[in-house]
Amino acid sequence: MSESEAILNCQNVWKLFGKDAERFLRDESNIDDASLSSAGLIGAVRDASIEVVEGEIFVIMGLSGSGKSTLLRCLSRLIEPTSGVIEFEGENLLEQSENQMIQIRRHKMGMVFQHFALMPHLTVLGNVAFPLEIQGVDKKHREERAREVIELVGLEGRESYYPRELSGGQQQRVGIARSLSVEPKIWFLDEPFSALDPLIRREMQDEFLRIQSVLNKTIVFITHDFNEAIRLADRIAIMKSGLIIQIGTPEELVLHPADDYVEEFTNDLARSKVFSARAVMREKSSDIVSGGSVLQSVKIDDLAGDLIDSELPFDVVDSEGEVLGVITREDVINVLVNKTT
Amino acid sequence: MISASVQARISLSRTKQFALWLLAFAIITVIWVGGELWPWAVKAPKELSWRIESLGSCTSVRYCVTGFMKWLVGDESYVFPWTFKEFTRTIAAGIEIPYQFIKSLLAAGFTIPLGKGESWQTPPLSWLGITIVMTWIAYRLKDWTLALMVFLCISYITIFGHWESATITLSSIAVAVPIGVAFGISVGILGYRYPSFERAITPILDLMQTVPIFAYLVPVLFLFGFGPVSAITATVVYATPPMVRITMLALQTVPTDIKEFGKMVGCTKRQMTWRVLIPSAKPGLMVGVNQVIMLSLNMVIIASMIGAGGLGFDVLASLRRQAIGEGLEAGIAITLIAIVVDRLTQAWAAQAPELHSESNSVLSGRTKFLLIVFTVLAITTTVGFALPIFAQWPEVWEFTTGQFWNDLVKWININFFDQLEAIKIFILLNILKPLKLFLLELPWPGALILLGLAGYQLGGPKLALLVVSLASFILITGQWTKAMITVYLCGISVVFASIIGMTIGIVASGSTRLKKAVLIFIDTLQTLPSFVYLLPVVMLFRVGDFSAMVAVVLYALPPAVRYTIYGIEQISASLIEAAKTSGCTRIQTLTKVQIRLAWPEIMLGINQTVMFALSMLVITALVGTRDLGQEVYIALTKADTGRGLVAGLSVAFIAIITDRLISAAARRRKQALGMG
Ligand SMILES: Nc1ncnc2c1ncn2[C@@H]1O[C@H](COP(=O)(O)OP(=O)(O)O)[C@@H](O)[C@H]1O
Ligand SMILES: [Mg+2]
């Protein structure tokens, strides 16, 4: 990821809750759990650096209390970081005035909340149009736009319902529609599906991927569910007690976990769903005869059937058809039985 | 081993405590016995005054306040861009104009000048129309039961001939409530936005809610003069503090998610408040509106002392004429209005959640509703021109039970005079007099020492300091003796009320049905305006300390009952089962387990009883007590702001002292029982 590609760039961000946090950060040379707790501070975010690239789904994953929400709120300056730099479209957010922040949030950011945060006194239409209303868009245009996004999330026909008449899943669809009504440049989602029951959660994840395939937004998505992270993420940042332990693609995390903590998560994971052909392939020596070819990004789960039926290994190719390597039956079986390569 | 040493420490500190109390009593006895040697300590001091030339007539707290108020309403007080007088005049006009309008609409009709000194008098809105509309609204908000209740309550008011008074009362309420709500919400928003502002107003709100209402009638009267404007202003001052508190609380408890959402869509501060926070906090705010309405209705009678007409005036006038029947009827009318308004606003707040409407009719539900209301009122009122019966309930159809009550009281007084008198004299001689004497003889340094010691033991040095300085204020403003009479009357009433209340509470807790009945009964009792208690008491026992005590006991009973029931209810069933299986008899279970565990709760009930008693005590000044209440009352009749405020603050301070001491004791008790 080169600098220029990153739309959101967050460097060495700290957020300490408690008294005299700034002074502590300035004066204290070694900051660890012990020195923080003796100063009565909570290290919600510690020296976090992430870069979010245009069009990617960047997932921040960690257990409850690991500082995900705090980091996310630093990114939109809902919470003022104790120190650090946050660049959004090349400008330092922390140097913007209050009015500039209002403009940036109005036009460039959208956010979805864990508990939906819908306005109980407004209908679905009123809720979705609300961000535009705040901007002063006239009624005709904002309702027109609101109907578009309501349709996008599959709630057409429910425009005049009140939130309390909807199921949890439907309410979050309203939340999603509302955050999209202003066509944000960057889309923040803080555990959007955690309050839903598992079946609905699954459905909403598919729905989310579908919407993303249409809109191609830049997304920062928060979850405490590693499976969800794997399903959705282009890249994942793993957080633990305020620290970012590792950033990488799902496969990188599984293949090269930075420490035991990350490995722990990957252990009971169906690897075949994480790994793509490219991650498992080996170098193609000249003597190997292949029985077919697969795209490098195809997940093992999806190619396993064909490959196991076939006697011969498959070539792994990129989108231009260039052969990158080869994948054998043995490789696939290893993945399927969760054996580390 | 450890527990033994802890035991030793506790018992040691017990001995130390005991020694301290003993020492205090010894000192007091010495002061009292050696009275002649230090007369200053035995006799309560006169008001502290000073003579400093540059301060002019400001020679004591009381005179300073009075002087300040005089300056304020004079021509030189440029506190604002205008003088203060202009300022109050503007406020007065802002209240007067809407009040006159609503009053004309509901009660008096409009006078339309036709030129040449002639004018045309329109009738007010028809009683029939209003009855129909209110009943229908009740039905729309809830169901036929509520509609029937509203209909019966309004009919009572009509048939007993209180329609005009009731509409006058409602006119001032209708002005006071919106002002109180708007003011309360605005201050509440400021408090929410600026925590330092909240910290600044919280103690003021505390004080406003403990100062007896009479005390601020005095400055209000001084600023606005006798009349409805004063009455409405005082009502607003009285009814607003809870709205401020509830607003701050409601805004604070709006979910963080919603607040963050507001920021994320780029709300300005103003949009945040009005578009996000207030709508989200609506259920909480509705509770506040209901409170403002109820408190305004509470004020009806007292407000009539400074110029509100209507039902309050009727009660007050009956009290002065000792016409128990009429007073009772008007008092009940106030209660019924309170009940109707309370139920209607509650039904409104708890309305079935808004649902989407499928209908596409031209008129929205609300427009239709308003149209119907308007039509009904217009038709009934217009018909009133031709048929007077539509305009006004005929006087010949009016009905009163006044004579019956008067006869009843007369009959009781004739047949049971000796018995009543015997009870009164017995209690007066054996309980009231000795206690009064004791408190009046108690040397003030002794009282301060005792208070300080109690404060120190229950809550540490801070509480001791607070308690002693509040008491010292009473001392240096020269009100010690009157305060002692207040303490004596309040104390004795609280003791009676607590004993009776706890007994009722305990007995009622024995059966679910009885409990429910008792709770309903005391709920009703609490909605009666406090003055209503005075009427029968004065009729039976005439004026004096005893009557005051009986009225206060009656008024202060409900919290003692309620908290006892609540405290006993709270004890887990398993504990009681355990007591039973270990062979406790019913009585033992009650005394050894239930009352003991319910005690902290009961103490809070007693605390409430004290608060109720103090507020009632001020009102009983009307039946001739000689305490701080009388002081406030005299100040009111003389419009002497300094005197009223100082006496009012003293009552508030007595309330605060008791409240802090009892709360601290309850907290300690709870901790000792491992429940805190
Ligand atoms: N306003 C706050 N004041 C003090 N501590 C906070 C505040 N907000 C969050 N924290 C603490 O910071 C840590 C991280 O919280 P959060 O970012 O909400 O975690 P997550 O979203 O990962 O569950 C937690 O220990 C939490 O208790
Ligand atoms: Mg969180």
mmCIF file with all atom_site columns, C-alpha atoms in Angstrom, chain A residues 73 76 78 102 105-106 109 111 113 115-119 121 130-131 133-134 160-162 164-165 178 188, chain B residues 256-269 271 275-277 279-280 353-358:
data_model
loop_
_atom_site.group_PDB
_atom_site.id
_atom_site.type_symbol
_atom_site.label_atom_id
_atom_site.label_alt_id
_atom_site.label_comp_id
_atom_site.label_asym_id
_atom_site.label_entity_id
_atom_site.label_seq_id
_atom_site.pdbx_PDB_ins_code
_atom_site.Cartn_x
_atom_site.Cartn_y
_atom_site.Cartn_z
_atom_site.occupancy
_atom_site.B_iso_or_equiv
_atom_site.pdbx_formal_charge
_atom_site.auth_seq_id
_atom_site.auth_comp_id
_atom_site.auth_asym_id
_atom_site.auth_atom_id
_atom_site.pdbx_PDB_model_num
ATOM 1  C CA . ARG A 1 73  ? -14.315 7.315  16.973 1.00 0.00 ? 73  ARG A CA 1
ATOM 2  C CA . SER A 1 76  ? -14.056 10.552 12.793 1.00 0.00 ? 76  SER A CA 1
ATOM 3  C CA . LEU A 1 78  ? -16.035 11.884 17.724 1.00 0.00 ? 78  LEU A CA 1
ATOM 4  C CA . ILE A 1 102 ? -19.278 19.487 10.608 1.00 0.00 ? 102 ILE A CA 1
ATOM 5  C CA . ARG A 1 105 ? -18.998 14.673 8.585  1.00 0.00 ? 105 ARG A CA 1
ATOM 6  C CA . ARG A 1 106 ? -22.049 15.897 6.723  1.00 0.00 ? 106 ARG A CA 1
ATOM 7  C CA . MET A 1 109 ? -18.625 10.264 6.403  1.00 0.00 ? 109 MET A CA 1
ATOM 8  C CA . MET A 1 111 ? -21.668 5.655  10.284 1.00 0.00 ? 111 MET A CA 1
ATOM 9  C CA . PHE A 1 113 ? -24.172 1.911  15.022 1.00 0.00 ? 113 PHE A CA 1
ATOM 10 C CA . HIS A 1 115 ? -27.727 -0.487 18.468 1.00 0.00 ? 115 HIS A CA 1
ATOM 11 C CA . PHE A 1 116 ? -29.036 1.192  15.342 1.00 0.00 ? 116 PHE A CA 1
ATOM 12 C CA . ALA A 1 117 ? -29.494 4.642  16.939 1.00 0.00 ? 117 ALA A CA 1
ATOM 13 C CA . LEU A 1 118 ? -32.659 5.329  14.991 1.00 0.00 ? 118 LEU A CA 1
ATOM 14 C CA . MET A 1 119 ? -34.840 8.278  15.898 1.00 0.00 ? 119 MET A CA 1
ATOM 15 C CA . HIS A 1 121 ? -40.247 9.637  16.421 1.00 0.00 ? 121 HIS A CA 1
ATOM 16 C CA . PHE A 1 130 ? -32.584 12.955 8.335  1.00 0.00 ? 130 PHE A CA 1
ATOM 17 C CA . PRO A 1 131 ? -28.882 13.474 7.480  1.00 0.00 ? 131 PRO A CA 1
ATOM 18 C CA . GLU A 1 133 ? -32.438 17.359 6.258  1.00 0.00 ? 133 GLU A CA 1
ATOM 19 C CA . ILE A 1 134 ? -29.692 18.435 8.612  1.00 0.00 ? 134 ILE A CA 1
ATOM 20 C CA . SER A 1 160 ? -43.967 5.043  6.460  1.00 0.00 ? 160 SER A CA 1
ATOM 21 C CA . TYR A 1 161 ? -43.217 2.558  9.253  1.00 0.00 ? 161 TYR A CA 1
ATOM 22 C CA . TYR A 1 162 ? -41.814 3.640  12.576 1.00 0.00 ? 162 TYR A CA 1
ATOM 23 C CA . ARG A 1 164 ? -40.427 0.131  16.645 1.00 0.00 ? 164 ARG A CA 1
ATOM 24 C CA . GLU A 1 165 ? -42.585 -1.617 14.073 1.00 0.00 ? 165 GLU A CA 1
ATOM 25 C CA . ARG A 1 178 ? -29.435 6.315  6.517  1.00 0.00 ? 178 ARG A CA 1
ATOM 26 C CA . PHE A 1 188 ? -17.769 3.459  9.302  1.00 0.00 ? 188 PHE A CA 1
ATOM 27 C CA . THR B 2 256 ? -24.656 7.620  23.541 1.00 0.00 ? 256 THR B CA 1
ATOM 28 C CA . ASP B 2 257 ? -25.334 6.055  20.151 1.00 0.00 ? 257 ASP B CA 1
ATOM 29 C CA . ILE B 2 258 ? -27.941 8.672  19.364 1.00 0.00 ? 258 ILE B CA 1
ATOM 30 C CA . LYS B 2 259 ? -25.694 11.510 20.477 1.00 0.00 ? 259 LYS B CA 1
ATOM 31 C CA . GLU B 2 260 ? -22.850 10.193 18.333 1.00 0.00 ? 260 GLU B CA 1
ATOM 32 C CA . PHE B 2 261 ? -25.207 9.759  15.434 1.00 0.00 ? 261 PHE B CA 1
ATOM 33 C CA . GLY B 2 262 ? -26.171 13.402 15.748 1.00 0.00 ? 262 GLY B CA 1
ATOM 34 C CA . LYS B 2 263 ? -22.543 14.432 15.589 1.00 0.00 ? 263 LYS B CA 1
ATOM 35 C CA . MET B 2 264 ? -21.774 12.106 12.707 1.00 0.00 ? 264 MET B CA 1
ATOM 36 C CA . VAL B 2 265 ? -24.436 13.616 10.473 1.00 0.00 ? 265 VAL B CA 1
ATOM 37 C CA . GLY B 2 266 ? -22.908 16.990 11.210 1.00 0.00 ? 266 GLY B CA 1
ATOM 38 C CA . CYS B 2 267 ? -25.499 18.571 13.474 1.00 0.00 ? 267 CYS B CA 1
ATOM 39 C CA . THR B 2 268 ? -24.736 22.046 14.703 1.00 0.00 ? 268 THR B CA 1
ATOM 40 C CA . LYS B 2 269 ? -25.204 22.588 18.430 1.00 0.00 ? 269 LYS B CA 1
ATOM 41 C CA . GLN B 2 271 ? -29.697 21.046 15.578 1.00 0.00 ? 271 GLN B CA 1
ATOM 42 C CA . ARG B 2 275 ? -33.575 17.835 16.297 1.00 0.00 ? 275 ARG B CA 1
ATOM 43 C CA . VAL B 2 276 ? -31.817 14.988 18.107 1.00 0.00 ? 276 VAL B CA 1
ATOM 44 C CA . LEU B 2 277 ? -31.758 15.285 21.897 1.00 0.00 ? 277 LEU B CA 1
ATOM 45 C CA . PRO B 2 279 ? -37.142 14.398 20.472 1.00 0.00 ? 279 PRO B CA 1
ATOM 46 C CA . SER B 2 280 ? -35.215 11.395 21.813 1.00 0.00 ? 280 SER B CA 1
ATOM 47 C CA . PRO B 2 353 ? -46.756 3.994  19.898 1.00 0.00 ? 353 PRO B CA 1
ATOM 48 C CA . GLU B 2 354 ? -47.310 5.834  16.695 1.00 0.00 ? 354 GLU B CA 1
ATOM 49 C CA . LEU B 2 355 ? -47.988 3.451  13.874 1.00 0.00 ? 355 LEU B CA 1
ATOM 50 C CA . HIS B 2 356 ? -47.792 4.074  10.194 1.00 0.00 ? 356 HIS B CA 1
ATOM 51 C CA . SER B 2 357 ? -51.127 5.019  8.719  1.00 0.00 ? 357 SER B CA 1
ATOM 52 C CA . GLU B 2 358 ? -52.294 3.401  5.542  1.00 0.00 ? 358 GLU B CA 1
#
